[in-house]
Amino acid sequence: MAKSLVVALGLWALGGLLGLHHLYLGRDRHALLWILTLGGFGAGWLWDLWHLPGWVATANGPPRPPQSGAVPTLSPLRVAGELLGGAYFGLVAALGVPWVPPPLAVALGVLLVASVGDQGTNRPRVLVSAFLSSLLFQGGLLPTSLATTAVAAWHRRFEPPRDPPPPLSARLCHLGLGVAAFGAPLAWGGISRALGVV
Protein backbone atom coordinates (compact mmCIF):
# COMPACT_ATOMS: atom_id res chain seq x y z
CA MET A 1 0.00 0.00 0.00
CA ALA A 2 1.34 3.41 -0.99
CA LYS A 3 2.31 5.76 1.81
CA SER A 4 0.90 9.30 1.91
CA LEU A 5 2.94 12.36 2.80
CA VAL A 6 -0.19 13.94 4.33
CA VAL A 7 -0.68 10.96 6.66
CA ALA A 8 3.01 10.95 7.54
CA LEU A 9 2.86 14.68 8.36
CA GLY A 10 -0.26 14.14 10.48
CA LEU A 11 1.40 11.35 12.42
CA TRP A 12 4.53 13.47 12.78
CA ALA A 13 2.46 16.31 14.26
CA LEU A 14 0.28 14.17 16.54
CA GLY A 15 2.62 11.41 17.66
CA GLY A 16 6.00 12.32 16.29
CA LEU A 17 7.69 12.32 19.69
CA LEU A 18 6.70 8.66 19.93
CA GLY A 19 7.80 7.85 16.37
CA LEU A 20 4.38 7.15 14.87
CA HIS A 21 5.46 8.53 11.49
CA HIS A 22 8.45 6.17 11.49
CA LEU A 23 6.21 3.23 12.32
CA TYR A 24 3.89 4.21 9.45
CA LEU A 25 6.83 4.35 7.01
CA GLY A 26 8.25 0.98 8.13
CA ARG A 27 11.21 2.51 9.97
CA ASP A 28 10.73 0.46 13.14
CA ARG A 29 14.19 0.96 14.66
CA HIS A 30 13.84 4.69 14.24
CA ALA A 31 10.40 4.46 15.89
CA LEU A 32 11.90 2.56 18.84
CA LEU A 33 14.65 5.15 19.20
CA TRP A 34 12.08 7.95 19.18
CA ILE A 35 9.92 6.19 21.80
CA LEU A 36 12.88 5.71 24.14
CA THR A 37 14.21 9.27 23.72
CA LEU A 38 10.94 11.16 23.12
CA GLY A 39 11.74 12.08 19.57
CA GLY A 40 15.47 12.40 19.98
CA PHE A 41 14.89 14.74 22.94
CA GLY A 42 12.60 16.85 20.74
CA ALA A 43 15.34 18.04 18.39
CA GLY A 44 15.23 14.89 16.25
CA TRP A 45 11.47 15.18 15.95
CA LEU A 46 11.79 18.70 14.50
CA TRP A 47 14.61 17.57 12.19
CA ASP A 48 12.36 14.79 10.83
CA LEU A 49 10.06 17.34 9.19
CA TRP A 50 12.62 18.01 6.45
CA HIS A 51 13.25 14.31 5.84
CA LEU A 52 9.63 13.14 5.62
CA PRO A 53 9.21 13.66 1.83
CA GLY A 54 12.34 11.59 1.12
CA TRP A 55 11.31 8.84 3.53
CA VAL A 56 7.84 8.65 1.96
CA ALA A 57 9.40 8.42 -1.51
CA THR A 58 11.72 5.65 -0.30
CA ALA A 59 8.81 3.76 1.28
CA ASN A 60 6.81 4.02 -1.97
CA GLY A 61 9.71 3.27 -4.30
CA PRO A 62 10.94 -0.11 -5.48
CA PRO A 63 12.96 -2.11 -2.96
CA ARG A 64 16.59 -1.11 -3.19
CA PRO A 65 19.00 -3.78 -4.35
CA PRO A 66 21.49 -5.12 -1.80
CA GLN A 67 24.67 -3.04 -1.79
CA SER A 68 27.21 -5.71 -1.04
CA GLY A 69 30.60 -4.29 -0.19
CA ALA A 70 29.44 -0.66 -0.29
CA VAL A 71 30.18 1.48 2.74
CA PRO A 72 27.73 4.27 3.65
CA THR A 73 29.00 7.82 3.79
CA LEU A 74 30.08 8.84 7.29
CA SER A 75 27.36 11.10 8.66
CA PRO A 76 28.36 13.54 11.41
CA LEU A 77 24.72 13.60 12.56
CA ARG A 78 24.61 9.81 12.92
CA VAL A 79 27.95 9.81 14.77
CA ALA A 80 26.66 12.49 17.15
CA GLY A 81 23.47 10.47 17.64
CA GLU A 82 25.46 7.32 18.41
CA LEU A 83 27.58 9.21 20.93
CA LEU A 84 24.56 10.76 22.66
CA GLY A 85 22.51 7.55 22.45
CA GLY A 86 25.30 5.53 24.04
CA ALA A 87 25.85 8.08 26.81
CA TYR A 88 22.08 8.33 27.44
CA PHE A 89 21.56 4.57 27.66
CA GLY A 90 24.62 4.23 29.89
CA LEU A 91 23.41 7.01 32.19
CA VAL A 92 19.94 5.49 32.44
CA ALA A 93 21.48 2.12 33.33
CA ALA A 94 23.87 3.64 35.87
CA LEU A 95 21.15 5.67 37.60
CA GLY A 96 18.11 3.44 37.28
CA VAL A 97 19.21 -0.13 36.81
CA PRO A 98 22.34 -0.89 38.84
CA TRP A 99 22.44 -4.59 37.89
CA VAL A 100 22.76 -3.82 34.15
CA PRO A 101 26.41 -3.21 33.23
CA PRO A 102 26.73 0.35 31.89
CA PRO A 103 29.02 -0.77 29.02
CA LEU A 104 26.26 -3.06 27.78
CA ALA A 105 23.78 -0.18 27.91
CA VAL A 106 26.22 2.11 26.08
CA ALA A 107 26.70 -0.51 23.38
CA LEU A 108 22.95 -1.01 22.99
CA GLY A 109 22.40 2.75 22.64
CA VAL A 110 25.11 3.05 20.00
CA LEU A 111 23.82 -0.01 18.14
CA LEU A 112 20.25 1.29 18.10
CA VAL A 113 21.29 4.58 16.54
CA ALA A 114 23.71 2.84 14.15
CA SER A 115 20.91 0.58 12.87
CA VAL A 116 18.47 3.37 11.95
CA GLY A 117 17.43 3.33 8.31
CA ASP A 118 19.27 1.03 5.93
CA GLN A 119 22.55 0.98 7.83
CA GLY A 120 24.11 -1.20 10.48
CA THR A 121 27.44 -2.08 12.01
CA ASN A 122 29.39 -5.04 13.37
CA ARG A 123 27.52 -5.81 16.60
CA PRO A 124 30.10 -8.09 18.29
CA ARG A 125 32.91 -5.59 17.77
CA VAL A 126 30.79 -2.78 19.18
CA LEU A 127 29.96 -4.86 22.28
CA VAL A 128 33.60 -5.84 22.83
CA SER A 129 34.77 -2.23 22.38
CA ALA A 130 32.22 -1.00 24.93
CA PHE A 131 33.47 -3.40 27.62
CA LEU A 132 37.15 -2.88 26.83
CA SER A 133 36.89 0.90 26.75
CA SER A 134 34.89 0.83 29.99
CA LEU A 135 37.76 -1.05 31.61
CA LEU A 136 40.31 1.30 30.09
CA PHE A 137 38.45 4.47 31.11
CA GLN A 138 37.37 3.05 34.49
CA GLY A 139 33.67 3.14 33.72
CA GLY A 140 33.51 6.69 32.34
CA LEU A 141 30.33 6.87 30.26
CA LEU A 142 31.37 9.58 27.82
CA PRO A 143 34.78 8.09 26.91
CA THR A 144 33.19 4.64 26.65
CA SER A 145 30.48 6.02 24.40
CA LEU A 146 33.06 7.86 22.29
CA ALA A 147 35.22 4.75 21.80
CA THR A 148 32.18 2.59 21.05
CA THR A 149 30.88 5.15 18.56
CA ALA A 150 34.24 5.22 16.81
CA VAL A 151 34.16 1.42 16.39
CA ALA A 152 30.55 1.51 15.16
CA ALA A 153 31.40 4.24 12.63
CA TRP A 154 34.51 2.38 11.45
CA HIS A 155 32.50 -0.81 10.78
CA ARG A 156 29.41 0.85 9.29
CA ARG A 157 27.72 -0.96 6.41
CA PHE A 158 24.46 -1.21 4.52
CA GLU A 159 22.00 -3.77 5.84
CA PRO A 160 20.22 -5.99 3.30
CA PRO A 161 16.51 -5.15 2.93
CA ARG A 162 14.00 -7.48 4.53
CA ASP A 163 11.86 -8.98 1.82
CA PRO A 164 8.99 -9.43 2.35
CA PRO A 165 8.53 -7.04 5.26
CA PRO A 166 7.01 -8.62 8.37
CA PRO A 167 3.31 -8.05 9.08
CA LEU A 168 2.27 -5.11 11.27
CA SER A 169 1.43 -7.40 14.20
CA ALA A 170 4.97 -8.81 14.27
CA ARG A 171 6.45 -5.31 13.93
CA LEU A 172 4.35 -4.04 16.86
CA CYS A 173 5.33 -7.08 18.93
CA HIS A 174 9.03 -6.40 18.32
CA LEU A 175 8.56 -2.73 19.12
CA GLY A 176 6.71 -3.60 22.34
CA LEU A 177 9.48 -5.99 23.36
CA GLY A 178 12.07 -3.26 22.79
CA VAL A 179 10.13 -0.78 24.90
CA ALA A 180 9.61 -3.41 27.62
CA ALA A 181 13.30 -4.31 27.63
CA PHE A 182 14.13 -0.66 28.26
CA GLY A 183 11.25 0.24 30.58
CA ALA A 184 10.76 -2.86 32.74
CA PRO A 185 14.16 -2.72 34.48
CA LEU A 186 13.67 1.00 35.10
CA ALA A 187 10.24 0.39 36.58
CA TRP A 188 11.58 -2.44 38.73
CA GLY A 189 14.46 -0.26 39.95
CA GLY A 190 12.06 2.55 40.83
CA ILE A 191 9.64 0.24 42.64
CA SER A 192 12.41 -1.46 44.61
CA ARG A 193 13.85 1.92 45.64
CA ALA A 194 10.42 3.17 46.66
CA LEU A 195 9.81 0.05 48.75
CA GLY A 196 13.27 0.43 50.29
CA VAL A 197 12.47 4.00 51.32
CA VAL A 198 9.10 3.01 52.78
mmCIF file of C-alpha atoms in Angstrom:
data_model
loop_
_atom_site.group_PDB
_atom_site.id
_atom_site.type_symbol
_atom_site.label_atom_id
_atom_site.label_comp_id
_atom_site.label_asym_id
_atom_site.label_seq_id
_atom_site.Cartn_x
_atom_site.Cartn_y
_atom_site.Cartn_z
ATOM 1 C CA MET A 1 0.000 0.000 0.000
ATOM 2 C CA ALA A 2 1.340 3.415 -0.985
ATOM 3 C CA LYS A 3 2.312 5.765 1.813
ATOM 4 C CA SER A 4 0.905 9.298 1.908
ATOM 5 C CA LEU A 5 2.938 12.360 2.803
ATOM 6 C CA VAL A 6 -0.192 13.939 4.332
ATOM 7 C CA VAL A 7 -0.684 10.962 6.656
ATOM 8 C CA ALA A 8 3.011 10.951 7.541
ATOM 9 C CA LEU A 9 2.859 14.677 8.356
ATOM 10 C CA GLY A 10 -0.259 14.144 10.483
ATOM 11 C CA LEU A 11 1.397 11.347 12.421
ATOM 12 C CA TRP A 12 4.534 13.471 12.783
ATOM 13 C CA ALA A 13 2.461 16.312 14.258
ATOM 14 C CA LEU A 14 0.276 14.170 16.544
ATOM 15 C CA GLY A 15 2.617 11.413 17.663
ATOM 16 C CA GLY A 16 6.003 12.315 16.290
ATOM 17 C CA LEU A 17 7.688 12.323 19.689
ATOM 18 C CA LEU A 18 6.702 8.659 19.932
ATOM 19 C CA GLY A 19 7.801 7.852 16.372
ATOM 20 C CA LEU A 20 4.376 7.145 14.869
ATOM 21 C CA HIS A 21 5.464 8.533 11.490
ATOM 22 C CA HIS A 22 8.447 6.173 11.486
ATOM 23 C CA LEU A 23 6.210 3.225 12.320
ATOM 24 C CA TYR A 24 3.891 4.207 9.454
ATOM 25 C CA LEU A 25 6.829 4.352 7.014
ATOM 26 C CA GLY A 26 8.250 0.983 8.132
ATOM 27 C CA ARG A 27 11.211 2.512 9.967
ATOM 28 C CA ASP A 28 10.734 0.464 13.136
ATOM 29 C CA ARG A 29 14.190 0.960 14.662
ATOM 30 C CA HIS A 30 13.835 4.689 14.236
ATOM 31 C CA ALA A 31 10.403 4.462 15.885
ATOM 32 C CA LEU A 32 11.898 2.560 18.842
ATOM 33 C CA LEU A 33 14.650 5.145 19.202
ATOM 34 C CA TRP A 34 12.076 7.950 19.180
ATOM 35 C CA ILE A 35 9.918 6.192 21.805
ATOM 36 C CA LEU A 36 12.875 5.709 24.141
ATOM 37 C CA THR A 37 14.206 9.269 23.725
ATOM 38 C CA LEU A 38 10.939 11.159 23.123
ATOM 39 C CA GLY A 39 11.745 12.083 19.571
ATOM 40 C CA GLY A 40 15.467 12.403 19.983
ATOM 41 C CA PHE A 41 14.886 14.743 22.943
ATOM 42 C CA GLY A 42 12.601 16.850 20.737
ATOM 43 C CA ALA A 43 15.339 18.038 18.390
ATOM 44 C CA GLY A 44 15.233 14.893 16.251
ATOM 45 C CA TRP A 45 11.472 15.179 15.945
ATOM 46 C CA LEU A 46 11.785 18.695 14.499
ATOM 47 C CA TRP A 47 14.606 17.566 12.195
ATOM 48 C CA ASP A 48 12.358 14.792 10.826
ATOM 49 C CA LEU A 49 10.057 17.341 9.195
ATOM 50 C CA TRP A 50 12.624 18.008 6.452
ATOM 51 C CA HIS A 51 13.252 14.309 5.844
ATOM 52 C CA LEU A 52 9.631 13.138 5.616
ATOM 53 C CA PRO A 53 9.212 13.657 1.835
ATOM 54 C CA GLY A 54 12.338 11.586 1.115
ATOM 55 C CA TRP A 55 11.315 8.838 3.529
ATOM 56 C CA VAL A 56 7.835 8.652 1.961
ATOM 57 C CA ALA A 57 9.397 8.421 -1.515
ATOM 58 C CA THR A 58 11.722 5.650 -0.297
ATOM 59 C CA ALA A 59 8.807 3.759 1.278
ATOM 60 C CA ASN A 60 6.811 4.019 -1.966
ATOM 61 C CA GLY A 61 9.710 3.266 -4.303
ATOM 62 C CA PRO A 62 10.938 -0.109 -5.476
ATOM 63 C CA PRO A 63 12.965 -2.106 -2.964
ATOM 64 C CA ARG A 64 16.589 -1.114 -3.194
ATOM 65 C CA PRO A 65 19.001 -3.780 -4.346
ATOM 66 C CA PRO A 66 21.490 -5.115 -1.799
ATOM 67 C CA GLN A 67 24.666 -3.044 -1.790
ATOM 68 C CA SER A 68 27.210 -5.714 -1.041
ATOM 69 C CA GLY A 69 30.597 -4.285 -0.189
ATOM 70 C CA ALA A 70 29.443 -0.664 -0.290
ATOM 71 C CA VAL A 71 30.177 1.482 2.743
ATOM 72 C CA PRO A 72 27.730 4.274 3.653
ATOM 73 C CA THR A 73 29.003 7.824 3.794
ATOM 74 C CA LEU A 74 30.076 8.837 7.286
ATOM 75 C CA SER A 75 27.357 11.100 8.658
ATOM 76 C CA PRO A 76 28.360 13.542 11.415
ATOM 77 C CA LEU A 77 24.718 13.598 12.555
ATOM 78 C CA ARG A 78 24.610 9.809 12.919
ATOM 79 C CA VAL A 79 27.950 9.811 14.766
ATOM 80 C CA ALA A 80 26.657 12.492 17.154
ATOM 81 C CA GLY A 81 23.473 10.466 17.638
ATOM 82 C CA GLU A 82 25.457 7.321 18.411
ATOM 83 C CA LEU A 83 27.584 9.210 20.929
ATOM 84 C CA LEU A 84 24.561 10.756 22.659
ATOM 85 C CA GLY A 85 22.513 7.550 22.452
ATOM 86 C CA GLY A 86 25.302 5.532 24.042
ATOM 87 C CA ALA A 87 25.850 8.078 26.811
ATOM 88 C CA TYR A 88 22.080 8.331 27.440
ATOM 89 C CA PHE A 89 21.555 4.566 27.656
ATOM 90 C CA GLY A 90 24.622 4.231 29.889
ATOM 91 C CA LEU A 91 23.409 7.006 32.186
ATOM 92 C CA VAL A 92 19.936 5.487 32.440
ATOM 93 C CA ALA A 93 21.484 2.123 33.330
ATOM 94 C CA ALA A 94 23.869 3.635 35.875
ATOM 95 C CA LEU A 95 21.148 5.667 37.600
ATOM 96 C CA GLY A 96 18.111 3.443 37.284
ATOM 97 C CA VAL A 97 19.212 -0.134 36.811
ATOM 98 C CA PRO A 98 22.339 -0.893 38.842
ATOM 99 C CA TRP A 99 22.440 -4.590 37.891
ATOM 100 C CA VAL A 100 22.757 -3.817 34.146
ATOM 101 C CA PRO A 101 26.407 -3.210 33.226
ATOM 102 C CA PRO A 102 26.728 0.352 31.892
ATOM 103 C CA PRO A 103 29.020 -0.765 29.018
ATOM 104 C CA LEU A 104 26.256 -3.059 27.775
ATOM 105 C CA ALA A 105 23.781 -0.181 27.914
ATOM 106 C CA VAL A 106 26.216 2.114 26.082
ATOM 107 C CA ALA A 107 26.701 -0.508 23.376
ATOM 108 C CA LEU A 108 22.947 -1.010 22.987
ATOM 109 C CA GLY A 109 22.397 2.748 22.641
ATOM 110 C CA VAL A 110 25.114 3.050 20.004
ATOM 111 C CA LEU A 111 23.825 -0.012 18.145
ATOM 112 C CA LEU A 112 20.251 1.289 18.100
ATOM 113 C CA VAL A 113 21.292 4.583 16.542
ATOM 114 C CA ALA A 114 23.707 2.839 14.153
ATOM 115 C CA SER A 115 20.909 0.583 12.871
ATOM 116 C CA VAL A 116 18.471 3.372 11.950
ATOM 117 C CA GLY A 117 17.427 3.330 8.309
ATOM 118 C CA ASP A 118 19.270 1.032 5.927
ATOM 119 C CA GLN A 119 22.552 0.983 7.834
ATOM 120 C CA GLY A 120 24.113 -1.197 10.477
ATOM 121 C CA THR A 121 27.442 -2.076 12.010
ATOM 122 C CA ASN A 122 29.389 -5.037 13.367
ATOM 123 C CA ARG A 123 27.522 -5.813 16.603
ATOM 124 C CA PRO A 124 30.096 -8.086 18.288
ATOM 125 C CA ARG A 125 32.907 -5.590 17.773
ATOM 126 C CA VAL A 126 30.793 -2.782 19.185
ATOM 127 C CA LEU A 127 29.965 -4.855 22.281
ATOM 128 C CA VAL A 128 33.599 -5.835 22.835
ATOM 129 C CA SER A 129 34.766 -2.235 22.375
ATOM 130 C CA ALA A 130 32.219 -1.002 24.934
ATOM 131 C CA PHE A 131 33.474 -3.396 27.616
ATOM 132 C CA LEU A 132 37.154 -2.878 26.827
ATOM 133 C CA SER A 133 36.886 0.896 26.750
ATOM 134 C CA SER A 134 34.888 0.831 29.993
ATOM 135 C CA LEU A 135 37.757 -1.053 31.611
ATOM 136 C CA LEU A 136 40.306 1.300 30.088
ATOM 137 C CA PHE A 137 38.452 4.469 31.110
ATOM 138 C CA GLN A 138 37.373 3.054 34.490
ATOM 139 C CA GLY A 139 33.667 3.138 33.723
ATOM 140 C CA GLY A 140 33.512 6.688 32.337
ATOM 141 C CA LEU A 141 30.335 6.871 30.258
ATOM 142 C CA LEU A 142 31.367 9.579 27.819
ATOM 143 C CA PRO A 143 34.780 8.087 26.913
ATOM 144 C CA THR A 144 33.190 4.639 26.647
ATOM 145 C CA SER A 145 30.477 6.015 24.395
ATOM 146 C CA LEU A 146 33.056 7.856 22.291
ATOM 147 C CA ALA A 147 35.216 4.753 21.796
ATOM 148 C CA THR A 148 32.178 2.589 21.050
ATOM 149 C CA THR A 149 30.876 5.152 18.565
ATOM 150 C CA ALA A 150 34.243 5.216 16.809
ATOM 151 C CA VAL A 151 34.162 1.420 16.391
ATOM 152 C CA ALA A 152 30.548 1.512 15.162
ATOM 153 C CA ALA A 153 31.395 4.235 12.631
ATOM 154 C CA TRP A 154 34.507 2.377 11.452
ATOM 155 C CA HIS A 155 32.498 -0.809 10.785
ATOM 156 C CA ARG A 156 29.408 0.851 9.289
ATOM 157 C CA ARG A 157 27.719 -0.962 6.410
ATOM 158 C CA PHE A 158 24.461 -1.212 4.523
ATOM 159 C CA GLU A 159 22.001 -3.773 5.838
ATOM 160 C CA PRO A 160 20.218 -5.994 3.304
ATOM 161 C CA PRO A 161 16.513 -5.149 2.927
ATOM 162 C CA ARG A 162 13.996 -7.482 4.534
ATOM 163 C CA ASP A 163 11.855 -8.983 1.817
ATOM 164 C CA PRO A 164 8.994 -9.435 2.351
ATOM 165 C CA PRO A 165 8.532 -7.038 5.263
ATOM 166 C CA PRO A 166 7.007 -8.623 8.375
ATOM 167 C CA PRO A 167 3.313 -8.048 9.083
ATOM 168 C CA LEU A 168 2.270 -5.115 11.272
ATOM 169 C CA SER A 169 1.428 -7.397 14.200
ATOM 170 C CA ALA A 170 4.972 -8.807 14.269
ATOM 171 C CA ARG A 171 6.446 -5.314 13.934
ATOM 172 C CA LEU A 172 4.352 -4.036 16.855
ATOM 173 C CA CYS A 173 5.333 -7.079 18.928
ATOM 174 C CA HIS A 174 9.035 -6.405 18.317
ATOM 175 C CA LEU A 175 8.563 -2.728 19.122
ATOM 176 C CA GLY A 176 6.715 -3.599 22.336
ATOM 177 C CA LEU A 177 9.478 -5.995 23.359
ATOM 178 C CA GLY A 178 12.073 -3.264 22.794
ATOM 179 C CA VAL A 179 10.134 -0.784 24.904
ATOM 180 C CA ALA A 180 9.611 -3.410 27.624
ATOM 181 C CA ALA A 181 13.305 -4.314 27.628
ATOM 182 C CA PHE A 182 14.131 -0.659 28.260
ATOM 183 C CA GLY A 183 11.254 0.240 30.583
ATOM 184 C CA ALA A 184 10.763 -2.862 32.741
ATOM 185 C CA PRO A 185 14.160 -2.718 34.478
ATOM 186 C CA LEU A 186 13.673 0.998 35.096
ATOM 187 C CA ALA A 187 10.236 0.395 36.584
ATOM 188 C CA TRP A 188 11.580 -2.442 38.728
ATOM 189 C CA GLY A 189 14.459 -0.264 39.953
ATOM 190 C CA GLY A 190 12.057 2.550 40.827
ATOM 191 C CA ILE A 191 9.644 0.244 42.644
ATOM 192 C CA SER A 192 12.407 -1.456 44.614
ATOM 193 C CA ARG A 193 13.854 1.916 45.638
ATOM 194 C CA ALA A 194 10.421 3.167 46.656
ATOM 195 C CA LEU A 195 9.814 0.054 48.745
ATOM 196 C CA GLY A 196 13.271 0.427 50.290
ATOM 197 C CA VAL A 197 12.470 4.000 51.322
ATOM 198 C CA VAL A 198 9.095 3.009 52.775
#
